[in-house]
Short mmCIF file of C-alpha atoms in Angstrom, two decimals:
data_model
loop_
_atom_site.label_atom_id
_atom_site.label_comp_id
_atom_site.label_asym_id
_atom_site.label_seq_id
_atom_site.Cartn_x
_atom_site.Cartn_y
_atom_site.Cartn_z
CA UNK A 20 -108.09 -24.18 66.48
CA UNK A 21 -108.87 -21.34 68.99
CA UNK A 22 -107.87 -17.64 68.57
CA UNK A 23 -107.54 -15.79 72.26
CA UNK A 24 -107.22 -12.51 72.29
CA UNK A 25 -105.48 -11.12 75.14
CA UNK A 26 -103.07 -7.60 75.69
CA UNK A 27 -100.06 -8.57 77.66
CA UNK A 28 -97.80 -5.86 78.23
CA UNK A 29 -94.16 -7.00 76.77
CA UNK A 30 -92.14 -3.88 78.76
CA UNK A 31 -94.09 -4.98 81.97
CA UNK A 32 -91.28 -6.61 83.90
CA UNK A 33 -89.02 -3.98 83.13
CA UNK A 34 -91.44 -1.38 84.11
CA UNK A 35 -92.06 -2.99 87.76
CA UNK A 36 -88.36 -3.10 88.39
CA UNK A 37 -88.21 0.36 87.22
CA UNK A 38 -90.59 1.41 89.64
CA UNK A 39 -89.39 -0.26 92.64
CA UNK A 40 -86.24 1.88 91.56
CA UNK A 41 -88.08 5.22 91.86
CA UNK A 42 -89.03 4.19 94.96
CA UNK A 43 -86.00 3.56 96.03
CA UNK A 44 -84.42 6.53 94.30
CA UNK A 45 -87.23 8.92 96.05
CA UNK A 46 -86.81 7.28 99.58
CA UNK A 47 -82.96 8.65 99.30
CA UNK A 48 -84.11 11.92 97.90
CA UNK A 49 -81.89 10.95 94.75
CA UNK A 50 -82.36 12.17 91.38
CA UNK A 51 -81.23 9.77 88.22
CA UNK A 52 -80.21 10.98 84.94
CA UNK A 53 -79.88 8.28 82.43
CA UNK A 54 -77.80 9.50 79.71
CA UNK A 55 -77.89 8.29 76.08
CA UNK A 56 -75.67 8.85 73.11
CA UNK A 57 -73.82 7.74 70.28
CA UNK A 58 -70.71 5.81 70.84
CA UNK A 59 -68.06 8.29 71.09
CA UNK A 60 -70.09 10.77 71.39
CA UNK A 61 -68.47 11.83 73.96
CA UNK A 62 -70.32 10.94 77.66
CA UNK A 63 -67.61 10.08 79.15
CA UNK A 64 -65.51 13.40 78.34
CA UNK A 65 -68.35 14.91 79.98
CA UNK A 66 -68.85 13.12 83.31
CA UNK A 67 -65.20 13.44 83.53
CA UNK A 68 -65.73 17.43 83.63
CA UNK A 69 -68.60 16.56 85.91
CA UNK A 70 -66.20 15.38 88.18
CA UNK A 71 -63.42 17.78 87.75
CA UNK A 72 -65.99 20.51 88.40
CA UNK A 73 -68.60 19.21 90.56
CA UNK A 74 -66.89 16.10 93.31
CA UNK A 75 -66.98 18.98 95.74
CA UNK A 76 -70.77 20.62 95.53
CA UNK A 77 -72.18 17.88 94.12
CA UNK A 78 -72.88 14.05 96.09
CA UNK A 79 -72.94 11.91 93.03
CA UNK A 80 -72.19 8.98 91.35
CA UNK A 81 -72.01 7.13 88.38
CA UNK A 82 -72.99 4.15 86.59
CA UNK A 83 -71.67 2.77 83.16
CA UNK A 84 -73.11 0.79 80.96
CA UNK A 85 -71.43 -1.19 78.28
CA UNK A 86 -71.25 -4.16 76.78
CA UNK A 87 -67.83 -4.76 77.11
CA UNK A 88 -64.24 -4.03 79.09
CA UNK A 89 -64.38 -1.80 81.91
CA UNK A 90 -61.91 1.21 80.23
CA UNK A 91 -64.68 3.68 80.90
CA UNK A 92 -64.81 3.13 85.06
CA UNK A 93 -61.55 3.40 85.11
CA UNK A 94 -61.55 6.42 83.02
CA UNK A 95 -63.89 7.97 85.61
CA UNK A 96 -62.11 6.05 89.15
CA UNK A 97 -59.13 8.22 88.22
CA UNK A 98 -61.34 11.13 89.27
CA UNK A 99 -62.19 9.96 92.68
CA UNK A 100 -65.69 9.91 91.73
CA UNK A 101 -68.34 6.57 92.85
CA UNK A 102 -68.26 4.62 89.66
CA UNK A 103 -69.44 0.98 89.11
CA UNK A 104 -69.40 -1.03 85.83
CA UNK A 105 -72.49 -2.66 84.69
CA UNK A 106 -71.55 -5.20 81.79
CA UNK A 107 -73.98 -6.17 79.48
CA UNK A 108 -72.24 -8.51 77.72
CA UNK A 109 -73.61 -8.40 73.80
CA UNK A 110 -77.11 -6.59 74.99
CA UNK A 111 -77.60 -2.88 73.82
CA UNK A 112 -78.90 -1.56 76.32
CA UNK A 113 -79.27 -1.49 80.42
CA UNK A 114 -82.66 -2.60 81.42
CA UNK A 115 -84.06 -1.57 84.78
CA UNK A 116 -83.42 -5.21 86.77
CA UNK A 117 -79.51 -4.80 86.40
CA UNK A 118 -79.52 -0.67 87.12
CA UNK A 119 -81.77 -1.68 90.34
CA UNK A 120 -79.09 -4.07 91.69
CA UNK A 121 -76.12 -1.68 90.75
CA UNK A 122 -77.63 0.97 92.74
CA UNK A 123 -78.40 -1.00 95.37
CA UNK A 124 -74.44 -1.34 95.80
CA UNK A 125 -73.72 2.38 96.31
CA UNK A 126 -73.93 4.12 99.77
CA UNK A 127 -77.29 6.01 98.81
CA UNK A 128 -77.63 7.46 101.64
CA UNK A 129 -74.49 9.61 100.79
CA UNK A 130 -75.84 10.70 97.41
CA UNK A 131 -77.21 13.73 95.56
CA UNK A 132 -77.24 12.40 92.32
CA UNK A 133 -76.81 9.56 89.96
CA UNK A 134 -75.98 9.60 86.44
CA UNK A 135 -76.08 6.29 83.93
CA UNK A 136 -74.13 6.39 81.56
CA UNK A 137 -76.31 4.06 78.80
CA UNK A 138 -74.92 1.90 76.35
CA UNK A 139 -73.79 3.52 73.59
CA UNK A 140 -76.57 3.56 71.29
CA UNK A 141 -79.28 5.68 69.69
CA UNK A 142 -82.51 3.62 69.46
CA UNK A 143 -82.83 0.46 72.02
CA UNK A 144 -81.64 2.44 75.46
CA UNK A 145 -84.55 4.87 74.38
CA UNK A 146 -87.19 1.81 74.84
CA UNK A 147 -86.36 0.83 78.35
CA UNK A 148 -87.08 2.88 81.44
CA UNK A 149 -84.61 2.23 83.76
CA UNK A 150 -86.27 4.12 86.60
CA UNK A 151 -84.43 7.74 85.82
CA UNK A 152 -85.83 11.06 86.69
CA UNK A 153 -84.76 12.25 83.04
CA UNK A 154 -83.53 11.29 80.03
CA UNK A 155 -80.37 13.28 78.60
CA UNK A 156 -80.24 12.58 74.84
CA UNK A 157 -76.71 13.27 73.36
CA UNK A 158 -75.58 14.32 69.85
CA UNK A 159 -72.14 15.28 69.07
CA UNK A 160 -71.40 17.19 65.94
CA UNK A 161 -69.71 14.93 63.79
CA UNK A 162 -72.86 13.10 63.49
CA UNK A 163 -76.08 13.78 61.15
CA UNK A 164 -77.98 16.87 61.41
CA UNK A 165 -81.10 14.89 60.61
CA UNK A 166 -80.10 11.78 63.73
CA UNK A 167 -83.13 13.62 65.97
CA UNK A 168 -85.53 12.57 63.06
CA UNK A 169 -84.28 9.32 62.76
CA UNK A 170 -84.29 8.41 66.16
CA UNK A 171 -86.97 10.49 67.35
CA UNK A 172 -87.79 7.85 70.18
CA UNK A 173 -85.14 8.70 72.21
CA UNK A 174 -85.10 13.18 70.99
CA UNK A 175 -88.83 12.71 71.97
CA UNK A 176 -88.32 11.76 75.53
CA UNK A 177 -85.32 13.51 76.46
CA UNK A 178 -85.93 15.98 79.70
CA UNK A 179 -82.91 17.83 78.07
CA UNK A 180 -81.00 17.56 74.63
CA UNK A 181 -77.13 18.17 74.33
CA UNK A 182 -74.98 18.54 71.17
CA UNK A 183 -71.36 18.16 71.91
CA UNK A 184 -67.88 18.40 70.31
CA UNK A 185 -69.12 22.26 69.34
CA UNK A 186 -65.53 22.90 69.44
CA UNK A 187 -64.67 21.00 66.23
CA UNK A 188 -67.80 23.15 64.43
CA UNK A 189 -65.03 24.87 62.31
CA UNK A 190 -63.66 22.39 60.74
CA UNK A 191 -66.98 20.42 59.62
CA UNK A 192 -69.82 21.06 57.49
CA UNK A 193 -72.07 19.90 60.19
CA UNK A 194 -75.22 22.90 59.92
CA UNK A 195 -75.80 23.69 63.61
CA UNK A 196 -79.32 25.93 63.07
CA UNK A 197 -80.58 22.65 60.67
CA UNK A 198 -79.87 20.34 63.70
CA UNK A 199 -81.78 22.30 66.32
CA UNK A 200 -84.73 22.61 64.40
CA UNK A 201 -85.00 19.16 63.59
CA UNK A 202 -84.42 18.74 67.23
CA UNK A 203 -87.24 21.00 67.64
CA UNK A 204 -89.53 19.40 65.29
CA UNK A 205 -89.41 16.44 67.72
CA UNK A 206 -89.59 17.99 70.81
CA UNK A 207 -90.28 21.57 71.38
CA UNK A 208 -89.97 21.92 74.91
CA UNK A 209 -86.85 20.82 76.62
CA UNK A 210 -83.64 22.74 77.49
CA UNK A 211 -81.04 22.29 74.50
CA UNK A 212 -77.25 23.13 75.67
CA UNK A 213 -74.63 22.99 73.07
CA UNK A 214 -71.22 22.31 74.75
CA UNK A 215 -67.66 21.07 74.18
CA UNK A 216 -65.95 18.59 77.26
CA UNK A 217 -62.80 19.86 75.41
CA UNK A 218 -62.57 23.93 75.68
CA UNK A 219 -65.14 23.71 78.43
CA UNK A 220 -67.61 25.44 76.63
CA UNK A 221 -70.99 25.14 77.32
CA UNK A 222 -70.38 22.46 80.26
CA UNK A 223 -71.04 25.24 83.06
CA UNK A 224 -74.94 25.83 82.38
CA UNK A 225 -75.52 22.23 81.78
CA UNK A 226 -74.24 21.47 85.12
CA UNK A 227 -76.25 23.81 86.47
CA UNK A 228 -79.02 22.22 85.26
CA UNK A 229 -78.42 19.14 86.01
CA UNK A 230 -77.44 20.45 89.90
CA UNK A 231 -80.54 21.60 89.95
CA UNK A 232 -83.01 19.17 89.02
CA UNK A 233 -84.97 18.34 91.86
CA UNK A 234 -87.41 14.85 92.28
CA UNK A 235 -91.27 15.42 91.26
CA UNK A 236 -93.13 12.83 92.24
CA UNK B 1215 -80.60 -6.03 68.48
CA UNK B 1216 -83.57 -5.02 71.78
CA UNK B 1217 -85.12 -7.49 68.98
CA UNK B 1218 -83.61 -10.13 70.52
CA UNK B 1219 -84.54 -9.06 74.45
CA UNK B 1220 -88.10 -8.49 73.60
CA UNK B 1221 -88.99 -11.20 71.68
CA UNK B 1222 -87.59 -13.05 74.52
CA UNK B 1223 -90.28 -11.67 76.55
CA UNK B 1224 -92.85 -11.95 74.15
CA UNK B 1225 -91.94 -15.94 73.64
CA UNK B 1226 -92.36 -16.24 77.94
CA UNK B 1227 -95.31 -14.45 77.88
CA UNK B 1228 -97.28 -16.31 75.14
CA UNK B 1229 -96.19 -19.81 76.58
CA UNK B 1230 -97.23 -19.01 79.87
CA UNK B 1231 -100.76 -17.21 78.29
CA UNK B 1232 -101.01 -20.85 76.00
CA UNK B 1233 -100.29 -23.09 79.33
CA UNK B 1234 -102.96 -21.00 81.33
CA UNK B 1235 -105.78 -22.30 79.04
CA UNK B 1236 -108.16 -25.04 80.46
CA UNK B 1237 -107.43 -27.58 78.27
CA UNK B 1238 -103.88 -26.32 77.89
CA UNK B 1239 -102.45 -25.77 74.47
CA UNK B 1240 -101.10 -28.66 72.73
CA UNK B 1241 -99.67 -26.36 70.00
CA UNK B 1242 -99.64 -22.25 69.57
CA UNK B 1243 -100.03 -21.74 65.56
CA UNK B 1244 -99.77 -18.18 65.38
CA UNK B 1245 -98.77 -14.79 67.73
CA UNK B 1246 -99.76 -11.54 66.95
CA UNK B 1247 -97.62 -8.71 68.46
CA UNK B 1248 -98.98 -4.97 68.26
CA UNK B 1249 -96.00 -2.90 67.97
CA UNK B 1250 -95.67 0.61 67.00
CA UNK B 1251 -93.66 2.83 65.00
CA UNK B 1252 -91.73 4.60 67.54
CA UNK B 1253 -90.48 1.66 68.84
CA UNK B 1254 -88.41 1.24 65.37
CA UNK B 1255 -88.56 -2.68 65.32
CA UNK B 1256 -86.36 -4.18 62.76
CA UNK B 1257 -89.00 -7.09 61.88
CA UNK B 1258 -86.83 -9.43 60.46
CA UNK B 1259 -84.78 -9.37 63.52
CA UNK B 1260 -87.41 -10.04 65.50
CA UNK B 1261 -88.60 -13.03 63.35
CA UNK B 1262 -85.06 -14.88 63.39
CA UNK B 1263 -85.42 -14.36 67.11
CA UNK B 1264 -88.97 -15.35 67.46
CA UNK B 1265 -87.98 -18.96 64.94
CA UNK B 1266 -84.78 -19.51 67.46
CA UNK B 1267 -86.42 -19.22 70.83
CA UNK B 1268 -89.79 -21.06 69.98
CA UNK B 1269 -87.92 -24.38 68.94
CA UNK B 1270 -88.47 -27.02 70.72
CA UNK B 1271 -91.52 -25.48 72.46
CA UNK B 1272 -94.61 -25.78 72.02
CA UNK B 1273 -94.90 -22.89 69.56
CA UNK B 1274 -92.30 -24.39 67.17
CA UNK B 1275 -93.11 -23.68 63.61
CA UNK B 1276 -95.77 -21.13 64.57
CA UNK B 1277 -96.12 -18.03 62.62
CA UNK B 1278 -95.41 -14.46 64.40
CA UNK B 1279 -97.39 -11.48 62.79
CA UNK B 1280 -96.41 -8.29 63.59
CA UNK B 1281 -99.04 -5.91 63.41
CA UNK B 1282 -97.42 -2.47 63.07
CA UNK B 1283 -99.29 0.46 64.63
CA UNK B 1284 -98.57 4.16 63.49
CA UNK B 1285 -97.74 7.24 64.80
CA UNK B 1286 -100.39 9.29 65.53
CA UNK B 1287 -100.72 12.38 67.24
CA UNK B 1288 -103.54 15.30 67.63
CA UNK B 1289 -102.66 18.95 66.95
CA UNK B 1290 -103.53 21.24 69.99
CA UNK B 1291 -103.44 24.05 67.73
CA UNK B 1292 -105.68 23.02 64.49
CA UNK B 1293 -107.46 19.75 66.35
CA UNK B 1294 -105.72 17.75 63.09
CA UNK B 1295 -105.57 14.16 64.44
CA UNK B 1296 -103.95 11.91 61.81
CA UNK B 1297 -100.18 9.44 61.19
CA UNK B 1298 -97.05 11.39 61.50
CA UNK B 1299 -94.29 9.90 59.12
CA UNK B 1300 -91.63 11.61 60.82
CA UNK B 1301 -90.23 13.48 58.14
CA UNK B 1302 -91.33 16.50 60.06
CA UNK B 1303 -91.11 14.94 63.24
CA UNK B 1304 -93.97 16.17 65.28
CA UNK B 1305 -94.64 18.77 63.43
CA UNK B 1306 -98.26 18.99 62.01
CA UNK B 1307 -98.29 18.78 58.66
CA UNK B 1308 -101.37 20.67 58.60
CA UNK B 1309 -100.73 24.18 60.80
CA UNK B 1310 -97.04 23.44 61.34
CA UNK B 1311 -97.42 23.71 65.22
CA UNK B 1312 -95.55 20.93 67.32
CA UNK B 1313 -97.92 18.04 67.97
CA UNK B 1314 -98.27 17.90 71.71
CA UNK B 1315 -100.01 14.98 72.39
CA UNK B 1316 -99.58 11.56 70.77
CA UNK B 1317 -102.13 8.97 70.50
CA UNK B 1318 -100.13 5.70 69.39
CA UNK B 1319 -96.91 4.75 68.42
CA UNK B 1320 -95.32 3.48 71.66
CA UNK B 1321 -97.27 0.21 71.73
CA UNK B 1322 -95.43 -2.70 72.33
CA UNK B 1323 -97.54 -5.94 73.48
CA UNK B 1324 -98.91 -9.26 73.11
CA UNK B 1325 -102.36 -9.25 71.17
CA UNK B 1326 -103.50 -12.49 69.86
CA UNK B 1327 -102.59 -16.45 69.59
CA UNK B 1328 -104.20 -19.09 67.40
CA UNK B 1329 -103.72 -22.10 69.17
CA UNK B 1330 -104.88 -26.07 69.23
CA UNK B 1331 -106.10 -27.96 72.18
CA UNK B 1332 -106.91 -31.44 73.21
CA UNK B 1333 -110.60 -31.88 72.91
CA UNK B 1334 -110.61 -35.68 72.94
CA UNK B 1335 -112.30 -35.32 76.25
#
């Protein structure tokens, strides 16, 4: 018996692809958001505003990640906005192979901006870089106040942070001031919008934001 | 259930590490994985995985240790370099200023294999 020791890198493969899709990405002059959430926490609600307010300013696209049906393109085809379906079929998350291939389908040339929409899903989307600019992490407020602490993978590496739903606040017990500073225990730095698809709330200075995000190398 | 996907990587990996060998592996016995907290690894996922896609390889019946590695950051503020549980996120449980830089946690990769070879010649 022999024992080898060796350090083989298990997110290696994924990593490459994701690379080759920054490359891509940067060759365009596109930026990628790859946005992760709960399910029903409300993403789609929100690119749907994205494209009610933004298909004219704004060159972008979108691609959704699920594991199954295709209800959520459709949701977002109705607004004349690029959308293509990426199935995963049981997995939990998009890894970067399958998000390089899907891009590869749009017309890049004619794009600003792409935003994933991950699989719904707090902790495995976190672990895989799919080649994104930034990471949008997305809480709505019928969840946990304490969610950023138990999945602080994903609250640590998100460029921005949004809590959503704000308008059902009165109606809940959900303790807004608790949530952001557990949000802020994880990660102290990045932009925190608290917004509501529904009244419209809120929505205007994240798109701003994300409007202007701009690649860094 | 990214259990399932990794340990599918991890099971490539360590086959194509074992074949590499000169004499190639006749069996693998063991795999150790270095994994760390962040990465919030449901072990006994990972084991069911790691017992379904070694069969019928030659790492069936092998055992798969996972060594966990914490989370540990450094304090910019205090120096304090220590494990964070999490509680407090990255909050240092010494000075109470947010823990900027992190020194493990995110591992995620192959470390070791025990492993048998031919050695009649």
């Amino acid at each position: 018996m022999r024992q080898i020791k060796i350090y083989q890198d298990l997110m290696g493969e994924n990593d490459r692809w994701a690379r080759e899709t920054r490359e891509l990405l940067a060759g365009h002059g596109i930026v990628m958001a790859n946005l992760i959430g709960s399910p029903g926490c409300g993403k789609t609600a929100l690119l749907e505003q994205l494209a009610d307010r933004l298909h004219q300013t704004l060159r972008f696209a979108v691609l959704e990640g699920d594991i199954e049906t295709a209800n959520d393109a459709r949701r977002l085809a109705r607004k004349n906005i690029l959308v293509s379906q990426l199935l995963t079929k049981g997995s939990c998350h998009l890894e970067a192979k399958l998000v390089h291939h899907a891009l590869r389908d749009l017309p890049l040339a004619e794009l600003d901006l792409v935003v994933v929409e991950n699989v719904g899903n707090l902790v495995c989307p976190a672990e895989f870089d799919i080649g994104e600019q930034v990471k949008i992490a997305m809480l709505s407020v019928t969840e946990g106040e304490d969610k950023p602490l138990k999945y602080p993978l994903l609250f640590r590496e998100a460029g921005a942070v949004l809590l959503s739903k704000t308008d059902l606040l009165p109606h809940l017990s959900f303790d807004i001031d608790a949530c952001v500073a557990n949000i802020r225990k994880i990660n102290v730095d990045s932009p925190l919008f608290q917004l509501s698809s529904t009244s419209g709330a809120g929505v205007t200075d994240f798109f701003a934001w994300l409007s202007n995000l701009r690649l860094t190398s | 259930m990214h259990e399932f996907s990794l340990c599918h990587t991890l099971v490539e990996k360590m086959l194509e590490e074992a074949e590499k060998l000169t004499p190639p592996s006749v069996r693998v016995t063991k795999t150790v994985l270095a994994c760390g907290r962040l990465r919030q690894i449901v072990p006994e996922y990972l084991q069911a995985a790691y017992e379904a896609l070694t069969q019928g390889t030659i790492a069936e019946n092998s055992i798969l240790e996972i060594r966990e590695i914490p989370i540990v950051g450094r304090c910019s503020a205090c120096g304090r370099e220590g494990e964070l549980d999490m509680s407090e996120g990255f909050i240092c449980p010494k000075c109470a200023a947010p823990v900027s830089e992190m020194i493990s946690g995110r591992e995620l990769f192959l470390e070791q294999m025990e492993i048998e070879q031919d050695e009649t010649d």
